[in-house]
PDB file of C-alpha atoms in Angstrom:
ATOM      1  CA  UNK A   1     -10.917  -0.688 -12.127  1.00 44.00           C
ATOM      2  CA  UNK A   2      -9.380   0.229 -15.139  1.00 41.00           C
ATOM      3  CA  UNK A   3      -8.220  -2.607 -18.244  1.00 37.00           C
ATOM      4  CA  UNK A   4      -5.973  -4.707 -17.195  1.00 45.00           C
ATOM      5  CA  UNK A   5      -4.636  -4.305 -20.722  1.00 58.00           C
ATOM      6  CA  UNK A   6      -3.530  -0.396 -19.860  1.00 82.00           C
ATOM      7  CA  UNK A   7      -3.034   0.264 -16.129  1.00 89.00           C
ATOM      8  CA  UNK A   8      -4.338   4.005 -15.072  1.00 93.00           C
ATOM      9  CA  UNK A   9      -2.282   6.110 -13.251  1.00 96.00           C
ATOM     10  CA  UNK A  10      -3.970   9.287 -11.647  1.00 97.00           C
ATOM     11  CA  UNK A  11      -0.946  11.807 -10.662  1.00 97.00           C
ATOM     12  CA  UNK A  12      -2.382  14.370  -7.833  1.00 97.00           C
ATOM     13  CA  UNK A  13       0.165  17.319  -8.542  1.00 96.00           C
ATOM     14  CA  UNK A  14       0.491  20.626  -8.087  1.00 94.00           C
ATOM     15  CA  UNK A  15       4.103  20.891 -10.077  1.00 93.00           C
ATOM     16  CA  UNK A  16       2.605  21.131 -13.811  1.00 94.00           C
ATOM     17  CA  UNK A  17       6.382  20.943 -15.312  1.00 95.00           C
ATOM     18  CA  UNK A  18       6.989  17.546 -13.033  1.00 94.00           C
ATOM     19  CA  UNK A  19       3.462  15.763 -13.839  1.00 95.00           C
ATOM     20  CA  UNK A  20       4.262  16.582 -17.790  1.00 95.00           C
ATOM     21  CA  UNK A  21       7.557  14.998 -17.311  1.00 95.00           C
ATOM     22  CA  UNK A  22       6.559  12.031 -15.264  1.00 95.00           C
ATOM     23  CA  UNK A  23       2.970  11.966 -17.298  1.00 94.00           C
ATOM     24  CA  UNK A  24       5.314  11.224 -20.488  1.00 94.00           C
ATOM     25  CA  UNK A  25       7.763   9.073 -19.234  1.00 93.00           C
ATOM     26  CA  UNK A  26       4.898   6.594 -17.750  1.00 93.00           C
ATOM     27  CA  UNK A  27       2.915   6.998 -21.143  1.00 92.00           C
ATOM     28  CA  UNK A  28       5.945   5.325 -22.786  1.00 90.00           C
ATOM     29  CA  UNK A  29       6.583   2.822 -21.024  1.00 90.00           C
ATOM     30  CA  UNK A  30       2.567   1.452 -21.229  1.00 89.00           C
ATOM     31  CA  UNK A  31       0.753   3.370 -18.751  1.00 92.00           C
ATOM     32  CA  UNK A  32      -2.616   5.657 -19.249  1.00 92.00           C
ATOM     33  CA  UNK A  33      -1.795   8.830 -16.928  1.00 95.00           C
ATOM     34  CA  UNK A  34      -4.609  11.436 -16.186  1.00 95.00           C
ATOM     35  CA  UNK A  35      -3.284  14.725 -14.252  1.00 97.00           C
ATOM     36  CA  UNK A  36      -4.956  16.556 -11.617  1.00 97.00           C
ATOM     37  CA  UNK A  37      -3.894  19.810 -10.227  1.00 96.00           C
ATOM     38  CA  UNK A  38      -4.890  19.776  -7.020  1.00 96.00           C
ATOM     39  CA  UNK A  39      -6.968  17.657  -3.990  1.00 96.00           C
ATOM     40  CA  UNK A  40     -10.387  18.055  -5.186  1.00 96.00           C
ATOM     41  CA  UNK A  41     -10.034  17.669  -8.284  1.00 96.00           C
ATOM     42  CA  UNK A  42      -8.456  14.766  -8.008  1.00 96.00           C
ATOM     43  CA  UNK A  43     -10.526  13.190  -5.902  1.00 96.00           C
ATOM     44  CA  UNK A  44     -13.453  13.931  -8.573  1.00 95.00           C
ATOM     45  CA  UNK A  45     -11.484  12.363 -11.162  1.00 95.00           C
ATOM     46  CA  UNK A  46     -10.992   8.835  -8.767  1.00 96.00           C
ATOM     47  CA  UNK A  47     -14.442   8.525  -7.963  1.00 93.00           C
ATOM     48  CA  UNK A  48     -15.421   9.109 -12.338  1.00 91.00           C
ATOM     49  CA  UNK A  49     -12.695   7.037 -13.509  1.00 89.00           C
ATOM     50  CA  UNK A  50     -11.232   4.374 -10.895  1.00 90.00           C
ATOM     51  CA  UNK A  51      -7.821   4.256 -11.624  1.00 93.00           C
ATOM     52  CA  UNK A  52      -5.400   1.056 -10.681  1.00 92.00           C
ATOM     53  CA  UNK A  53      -2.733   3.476  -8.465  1.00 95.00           C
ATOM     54  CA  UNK A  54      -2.637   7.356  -7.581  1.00 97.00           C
ATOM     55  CA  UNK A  55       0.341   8.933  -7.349  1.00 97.00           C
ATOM     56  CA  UNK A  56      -0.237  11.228  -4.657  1.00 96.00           C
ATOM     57  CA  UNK A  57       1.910  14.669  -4.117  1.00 94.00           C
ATOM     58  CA  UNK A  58       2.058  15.938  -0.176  1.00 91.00           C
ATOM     59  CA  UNK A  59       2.280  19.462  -0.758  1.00 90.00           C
ATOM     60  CA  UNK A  60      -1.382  20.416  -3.032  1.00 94.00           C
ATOM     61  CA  UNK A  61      -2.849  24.323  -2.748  1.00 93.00           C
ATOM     62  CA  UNK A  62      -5.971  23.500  -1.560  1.00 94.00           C
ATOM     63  CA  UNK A  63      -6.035  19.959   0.286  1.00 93.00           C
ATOM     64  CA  UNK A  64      -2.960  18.956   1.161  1.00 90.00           C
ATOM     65  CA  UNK A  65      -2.203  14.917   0.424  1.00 92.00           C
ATOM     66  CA  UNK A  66      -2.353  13.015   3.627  1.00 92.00           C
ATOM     67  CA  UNK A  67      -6.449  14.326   3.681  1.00 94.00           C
ATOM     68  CA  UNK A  68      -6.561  13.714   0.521  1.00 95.00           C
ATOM     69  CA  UNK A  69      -5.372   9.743   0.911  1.00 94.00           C
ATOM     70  CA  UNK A  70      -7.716   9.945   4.297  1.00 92.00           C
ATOM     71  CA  UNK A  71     -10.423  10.955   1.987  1.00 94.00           C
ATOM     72  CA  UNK A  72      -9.816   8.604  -0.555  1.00 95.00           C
ATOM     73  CA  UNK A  73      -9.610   5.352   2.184  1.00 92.00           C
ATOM     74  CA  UNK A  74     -13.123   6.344   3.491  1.00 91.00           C
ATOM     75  CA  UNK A  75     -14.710   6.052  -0.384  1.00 91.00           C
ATOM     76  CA  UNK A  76     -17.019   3.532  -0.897  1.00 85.00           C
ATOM     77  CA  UNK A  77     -16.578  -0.048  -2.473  1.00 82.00           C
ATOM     78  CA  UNK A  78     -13.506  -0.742  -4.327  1.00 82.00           C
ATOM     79  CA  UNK A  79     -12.354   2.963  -4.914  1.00 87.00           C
ATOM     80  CA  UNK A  80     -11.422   2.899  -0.974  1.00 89.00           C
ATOM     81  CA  UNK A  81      -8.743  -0.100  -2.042  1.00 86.00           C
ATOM     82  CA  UNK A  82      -7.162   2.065  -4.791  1.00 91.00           C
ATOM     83  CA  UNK A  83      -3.006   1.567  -4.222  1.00 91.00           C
ATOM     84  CA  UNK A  84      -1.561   4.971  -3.141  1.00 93.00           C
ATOM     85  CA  UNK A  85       2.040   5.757  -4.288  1.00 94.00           C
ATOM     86  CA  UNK A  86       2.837   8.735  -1.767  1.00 92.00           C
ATOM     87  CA  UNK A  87       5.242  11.883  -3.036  1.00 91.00           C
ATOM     88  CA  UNK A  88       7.369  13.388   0.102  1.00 84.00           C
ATOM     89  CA  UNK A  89       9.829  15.533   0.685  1.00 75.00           C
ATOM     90  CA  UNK A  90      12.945  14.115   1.333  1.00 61.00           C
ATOM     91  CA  UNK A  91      14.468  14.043   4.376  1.00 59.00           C
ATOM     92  CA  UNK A  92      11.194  13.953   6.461  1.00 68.00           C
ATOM     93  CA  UNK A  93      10.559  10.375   7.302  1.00 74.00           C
ATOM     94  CA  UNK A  94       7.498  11.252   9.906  1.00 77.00           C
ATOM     95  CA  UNK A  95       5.767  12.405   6.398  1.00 74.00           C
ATOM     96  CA  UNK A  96       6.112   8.678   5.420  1.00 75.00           C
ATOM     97  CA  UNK A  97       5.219   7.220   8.560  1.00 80.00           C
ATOM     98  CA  UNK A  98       2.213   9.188   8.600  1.00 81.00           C
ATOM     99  CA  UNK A  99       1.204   8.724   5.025  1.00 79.00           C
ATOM    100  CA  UNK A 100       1.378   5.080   5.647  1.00 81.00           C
ATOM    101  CA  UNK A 101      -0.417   5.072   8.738  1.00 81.00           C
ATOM    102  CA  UNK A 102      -3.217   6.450   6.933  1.00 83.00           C
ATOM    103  CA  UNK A 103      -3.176   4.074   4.487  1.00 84.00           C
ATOM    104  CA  UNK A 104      -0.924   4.965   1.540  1.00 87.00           C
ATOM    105  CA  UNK A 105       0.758   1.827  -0.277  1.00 87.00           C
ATOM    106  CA  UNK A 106       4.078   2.860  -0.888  1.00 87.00           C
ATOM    107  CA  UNK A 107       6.167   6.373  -1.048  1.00 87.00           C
ATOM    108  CA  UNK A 108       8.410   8.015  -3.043  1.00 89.00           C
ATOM    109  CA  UNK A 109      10.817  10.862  -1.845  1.00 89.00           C
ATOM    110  CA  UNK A 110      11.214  13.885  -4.103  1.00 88.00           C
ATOM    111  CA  UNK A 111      13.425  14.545  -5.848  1.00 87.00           C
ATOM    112  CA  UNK A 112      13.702  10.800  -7.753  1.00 90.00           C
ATOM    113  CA  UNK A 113      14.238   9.363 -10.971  1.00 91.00           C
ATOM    114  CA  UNK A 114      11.783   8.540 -13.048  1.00 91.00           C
ATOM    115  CA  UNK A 115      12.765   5.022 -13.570  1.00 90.00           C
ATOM    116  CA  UNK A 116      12.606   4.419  -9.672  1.00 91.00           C
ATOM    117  CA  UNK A 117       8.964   5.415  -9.929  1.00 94.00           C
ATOM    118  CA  UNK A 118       8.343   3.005 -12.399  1.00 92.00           C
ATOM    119  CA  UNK A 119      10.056   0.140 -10.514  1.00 90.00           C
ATOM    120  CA  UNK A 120       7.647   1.359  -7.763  1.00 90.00           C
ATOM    121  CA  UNK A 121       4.747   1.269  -9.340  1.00 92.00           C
ATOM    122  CA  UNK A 122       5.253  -1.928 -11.029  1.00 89.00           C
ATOM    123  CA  UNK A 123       5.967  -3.664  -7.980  1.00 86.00           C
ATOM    124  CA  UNK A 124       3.092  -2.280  -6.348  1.00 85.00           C
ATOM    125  CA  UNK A 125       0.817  -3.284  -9.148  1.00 81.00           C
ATOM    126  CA  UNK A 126       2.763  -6.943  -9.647  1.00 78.00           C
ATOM    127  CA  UNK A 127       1.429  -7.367  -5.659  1.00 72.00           C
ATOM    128  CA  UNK A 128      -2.063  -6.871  -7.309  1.00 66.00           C
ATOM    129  CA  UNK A 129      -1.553  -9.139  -9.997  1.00 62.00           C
ATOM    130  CA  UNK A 130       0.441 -11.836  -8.120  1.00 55.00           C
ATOM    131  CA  UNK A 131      -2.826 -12.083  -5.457  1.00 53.00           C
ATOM    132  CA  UNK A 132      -5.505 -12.009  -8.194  1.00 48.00           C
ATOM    133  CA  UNK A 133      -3.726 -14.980  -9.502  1.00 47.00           C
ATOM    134  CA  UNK A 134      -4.606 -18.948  -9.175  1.00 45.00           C
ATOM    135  CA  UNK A 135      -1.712 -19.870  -7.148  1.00 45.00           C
ATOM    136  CA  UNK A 136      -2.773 -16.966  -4.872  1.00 43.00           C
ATOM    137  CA  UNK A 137      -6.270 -16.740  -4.895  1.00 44.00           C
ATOM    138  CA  UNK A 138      -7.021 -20.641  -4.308  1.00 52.00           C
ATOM    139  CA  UNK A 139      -8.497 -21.099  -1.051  1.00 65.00           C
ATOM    140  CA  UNK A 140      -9.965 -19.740   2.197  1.00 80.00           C
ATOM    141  CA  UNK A 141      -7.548 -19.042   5.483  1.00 86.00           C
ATOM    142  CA  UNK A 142      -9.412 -19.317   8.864  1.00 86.00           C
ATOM    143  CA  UNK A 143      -7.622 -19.198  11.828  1.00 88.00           C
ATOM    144  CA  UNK A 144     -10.219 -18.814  14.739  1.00 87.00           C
ATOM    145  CA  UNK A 145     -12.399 -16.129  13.766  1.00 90.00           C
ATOM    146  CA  UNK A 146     -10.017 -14.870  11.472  1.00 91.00           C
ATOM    147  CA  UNK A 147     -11.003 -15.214   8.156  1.00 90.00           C
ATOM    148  CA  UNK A 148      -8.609 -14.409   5.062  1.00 90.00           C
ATOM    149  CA  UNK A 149     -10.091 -14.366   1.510  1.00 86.00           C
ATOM    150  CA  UNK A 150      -7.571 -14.599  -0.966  1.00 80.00           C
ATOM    151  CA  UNK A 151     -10.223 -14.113  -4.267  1.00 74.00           C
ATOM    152  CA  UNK A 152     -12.251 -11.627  -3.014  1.00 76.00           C
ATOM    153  CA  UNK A 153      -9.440  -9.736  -1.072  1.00 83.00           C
ATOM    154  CA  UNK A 154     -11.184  -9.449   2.138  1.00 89.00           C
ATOM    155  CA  UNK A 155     -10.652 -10.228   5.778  1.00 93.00           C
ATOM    156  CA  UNK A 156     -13.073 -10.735   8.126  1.00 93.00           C
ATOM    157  CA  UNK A 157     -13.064 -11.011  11.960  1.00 92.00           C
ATOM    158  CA  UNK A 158     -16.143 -12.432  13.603  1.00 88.00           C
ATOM    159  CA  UNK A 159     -18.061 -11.504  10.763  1.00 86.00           C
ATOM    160  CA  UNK A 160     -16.671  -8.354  10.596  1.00 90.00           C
ATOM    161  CA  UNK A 161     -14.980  -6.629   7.871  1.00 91.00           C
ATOM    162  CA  UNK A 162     -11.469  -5.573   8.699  1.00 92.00           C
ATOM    163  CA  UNK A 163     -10.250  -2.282   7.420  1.00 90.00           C
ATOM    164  CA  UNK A 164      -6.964  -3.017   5.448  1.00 91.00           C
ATOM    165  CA  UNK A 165      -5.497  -1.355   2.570  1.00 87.00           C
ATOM    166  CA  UNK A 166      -4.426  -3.768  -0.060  1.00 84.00           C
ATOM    167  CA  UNK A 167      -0.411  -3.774   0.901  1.00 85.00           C
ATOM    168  CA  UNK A 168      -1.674  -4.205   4.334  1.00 90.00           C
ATOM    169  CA  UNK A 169      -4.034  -7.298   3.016  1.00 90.00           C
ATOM    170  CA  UNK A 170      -0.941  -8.633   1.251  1.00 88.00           C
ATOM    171  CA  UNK A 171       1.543  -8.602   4.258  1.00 91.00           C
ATOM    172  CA  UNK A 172      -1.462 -10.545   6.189  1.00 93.00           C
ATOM    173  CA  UNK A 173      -1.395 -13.003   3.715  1.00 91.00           C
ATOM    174  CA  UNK A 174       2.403 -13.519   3.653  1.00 90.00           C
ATOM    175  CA  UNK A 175       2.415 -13.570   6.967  1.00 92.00           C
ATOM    176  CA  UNK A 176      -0.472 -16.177   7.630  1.00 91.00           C
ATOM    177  CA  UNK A 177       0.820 -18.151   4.638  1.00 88.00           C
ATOM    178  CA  UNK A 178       3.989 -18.673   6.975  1.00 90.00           C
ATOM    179  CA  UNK A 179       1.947 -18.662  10.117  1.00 89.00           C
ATOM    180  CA  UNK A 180       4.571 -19.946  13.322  1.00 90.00           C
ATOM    181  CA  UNK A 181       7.264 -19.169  11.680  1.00 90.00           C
ATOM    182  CA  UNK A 182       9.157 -15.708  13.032  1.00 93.00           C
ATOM    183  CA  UNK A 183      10.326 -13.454  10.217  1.00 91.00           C
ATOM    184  CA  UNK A 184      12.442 -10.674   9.814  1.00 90.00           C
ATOM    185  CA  UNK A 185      11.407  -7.337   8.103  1.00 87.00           C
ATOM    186  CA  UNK A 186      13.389  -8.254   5.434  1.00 84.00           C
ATOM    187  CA  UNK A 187      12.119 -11.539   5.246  1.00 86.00           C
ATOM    188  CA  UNK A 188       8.169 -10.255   5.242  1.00 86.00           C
ATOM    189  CA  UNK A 189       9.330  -7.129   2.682  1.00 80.00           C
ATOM    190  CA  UNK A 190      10.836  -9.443   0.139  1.00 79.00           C
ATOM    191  CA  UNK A 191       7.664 -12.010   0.307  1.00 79.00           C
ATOM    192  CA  UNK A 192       6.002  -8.729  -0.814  1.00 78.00           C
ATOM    193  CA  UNK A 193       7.482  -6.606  -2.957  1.00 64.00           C
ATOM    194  CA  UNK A 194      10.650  -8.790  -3.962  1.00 47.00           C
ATOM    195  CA  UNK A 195      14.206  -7.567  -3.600  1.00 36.00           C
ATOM    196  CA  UNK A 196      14.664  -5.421  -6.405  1.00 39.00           C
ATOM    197  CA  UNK A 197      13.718  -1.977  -4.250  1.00 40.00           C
ATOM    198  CA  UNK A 198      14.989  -0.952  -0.891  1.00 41.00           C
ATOM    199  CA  UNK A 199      12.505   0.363   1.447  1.00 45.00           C
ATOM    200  CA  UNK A 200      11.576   2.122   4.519  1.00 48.00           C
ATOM    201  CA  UNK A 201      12.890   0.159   7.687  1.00 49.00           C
ATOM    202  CA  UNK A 202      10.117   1.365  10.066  1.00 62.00           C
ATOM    203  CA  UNK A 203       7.752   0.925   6.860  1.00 79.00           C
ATOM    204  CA  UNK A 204       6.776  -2.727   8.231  1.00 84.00           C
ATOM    205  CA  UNK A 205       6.297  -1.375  11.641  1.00 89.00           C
ATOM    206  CA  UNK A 206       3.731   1.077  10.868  1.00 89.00           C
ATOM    207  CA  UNK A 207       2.016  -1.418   8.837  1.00 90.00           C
ATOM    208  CA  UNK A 208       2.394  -4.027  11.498  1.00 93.00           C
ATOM    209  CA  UNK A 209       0.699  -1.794  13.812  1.00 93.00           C
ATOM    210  CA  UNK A 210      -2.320  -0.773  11.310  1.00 93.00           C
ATOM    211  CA  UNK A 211      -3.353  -4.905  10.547  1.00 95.00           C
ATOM    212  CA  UNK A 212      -3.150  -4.971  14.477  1.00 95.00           C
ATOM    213  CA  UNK A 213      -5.574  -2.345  15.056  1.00 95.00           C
ATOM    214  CA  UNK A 214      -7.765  -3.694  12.381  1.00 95.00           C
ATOM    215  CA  UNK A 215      -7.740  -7.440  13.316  1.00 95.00           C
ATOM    216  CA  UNK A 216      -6.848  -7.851  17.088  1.00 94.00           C
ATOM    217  CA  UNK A 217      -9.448  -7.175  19.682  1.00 91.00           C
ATOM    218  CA  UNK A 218      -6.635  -5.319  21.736  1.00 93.00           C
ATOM    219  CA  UNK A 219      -3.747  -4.076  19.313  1.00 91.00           C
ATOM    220  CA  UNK A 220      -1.817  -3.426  22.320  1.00 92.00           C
ATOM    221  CA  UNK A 221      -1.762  -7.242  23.929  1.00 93.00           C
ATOM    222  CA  UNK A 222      -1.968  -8.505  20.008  1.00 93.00           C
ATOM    223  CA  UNK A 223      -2.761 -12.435  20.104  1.00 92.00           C
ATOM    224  CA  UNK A 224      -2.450 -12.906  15.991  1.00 94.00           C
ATOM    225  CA  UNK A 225       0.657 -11.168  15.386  1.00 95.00           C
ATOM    226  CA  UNK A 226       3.337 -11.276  17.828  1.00 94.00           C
ATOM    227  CA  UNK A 227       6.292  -9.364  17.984  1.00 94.00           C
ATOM    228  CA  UNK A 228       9.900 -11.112  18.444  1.00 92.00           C
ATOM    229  CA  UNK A 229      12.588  -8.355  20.028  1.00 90.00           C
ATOM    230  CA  UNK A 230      15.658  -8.301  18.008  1.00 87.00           C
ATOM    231  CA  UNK A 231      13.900 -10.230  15.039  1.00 89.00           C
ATOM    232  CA  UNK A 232      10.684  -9.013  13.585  1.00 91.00           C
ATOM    233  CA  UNK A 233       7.101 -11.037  13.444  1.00 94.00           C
ATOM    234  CA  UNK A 234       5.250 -13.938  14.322  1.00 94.00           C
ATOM    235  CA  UNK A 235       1.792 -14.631  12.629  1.00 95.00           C
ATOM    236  CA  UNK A 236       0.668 -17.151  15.633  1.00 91.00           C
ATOM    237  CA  UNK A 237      -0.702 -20.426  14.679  1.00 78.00           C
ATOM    238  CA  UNK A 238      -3.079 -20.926  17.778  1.00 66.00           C
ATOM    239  CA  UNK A 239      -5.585 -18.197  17.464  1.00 59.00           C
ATOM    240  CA  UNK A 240      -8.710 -17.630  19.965  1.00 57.00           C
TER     241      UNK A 240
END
């Protein structure tokens, strides 16, 4: 990944008047922004210069943006862990679900204003700093053959390697951290991403569902994380 000095920003967008714009209002306020114009090319430019997020637009001429984030989760190594800030059009909240589903980090509906990206982005890149730290990254969580590694960012289950994106990896980590205690969505988003944005209600469902599939042997009887009706979550204690 890029400095931690200068985060990299790669903007996938077709709209050259919109990428200048947002290109130079990131660029002032500390950011190193490379453009692509469409899909491939910005794939090409991920896998050549690893950026810290991509800002990903739905609506590209030649691949449009949820393939592209598909394409981008099944990379190799690290680049597959790259945070994905989504573009969609507003009003269309299966877009979103989708976009998540596949893996994108967080998502932005156009039109917005610049300084909400920002906030985005930050918090989204805070997450990475906040679980890199020492506080964070101190020990080892095993529960059963669940195994959570805070320093390397990994979870395994028998062995295996689970498939998690790295919003998904830090919900599983707020949620084991409080492990028997239920929480709310709210309570799980602000352990997150804090209070200062508001997001998607069903965001935390889709999610919820994705760490399932990746961690339980059968999402649909899930053992690890248990839904409460009328509440939200349950990261169970007694595991296996």
């Amino acid at each position: 990944m890029a400095a931690m000095s200068t985060p990299q920003i790669l903007m996938i967008e077709d709209d050259a008047r919109l990428a200048q714009m947002v290109s130079e209002y990131l660029t002032k306020s500390g950011f190193g922004v490379a453009h692509a114009a469409d899909g491939q090319t910005g794939l090409e430019q991920l896998q050549q210069h690893a950026p810290d997020l991509v800002i990903l637009d739905l609506m590209l001429p030649d691949i449009d943006g949820l393939e592209v984030c598909r394409r981008i989760r099944s990379l190799p190594g690290a680049l597959a862990k790259v945070s994905i800030l989504m573009l969609t059009a507003k009003g269309d909240p299966m877009d979103r679900i989708i976009g998540l589903e596949i893996g994108a980090d967080d998502y932005l509906p156009k039109p917005f204003e610049p300084r909400e990206l920002l906030a985005r982005i930050r918090a989204v890149l805070r997450r990475r700093g906040d679980n890199t730290s020492e506080a964070a990254a101190a020990t080892m969580m095993r529960f059963g053959t669940l195994e959570i590694d805070r320093n390397a960012r990994t979870v395994t289950v028998g062995g295996a390697l689970a498939d998690l994106t790295s919003y998904q990896f830090d919900l599983l980590v707020a949620m084991a951290e409080r492990a028997g205690r239920v929480l709310t969505r709210d309570q799980i988003m602000e352990a997150v991403r804090g209070r200062e944005l508001e997001a998607f209600d069903r965001s935390i469902d889709v999610h919820m569902g994705r760490i399932r599939a990746a961690i339980e042997a059968d999402a649909k009887n899930p053992k690890r994380i248990l839904t409460v009706r009328g509440v939200g979550y349950v990261f169970a204690k007694q595991q296996d």
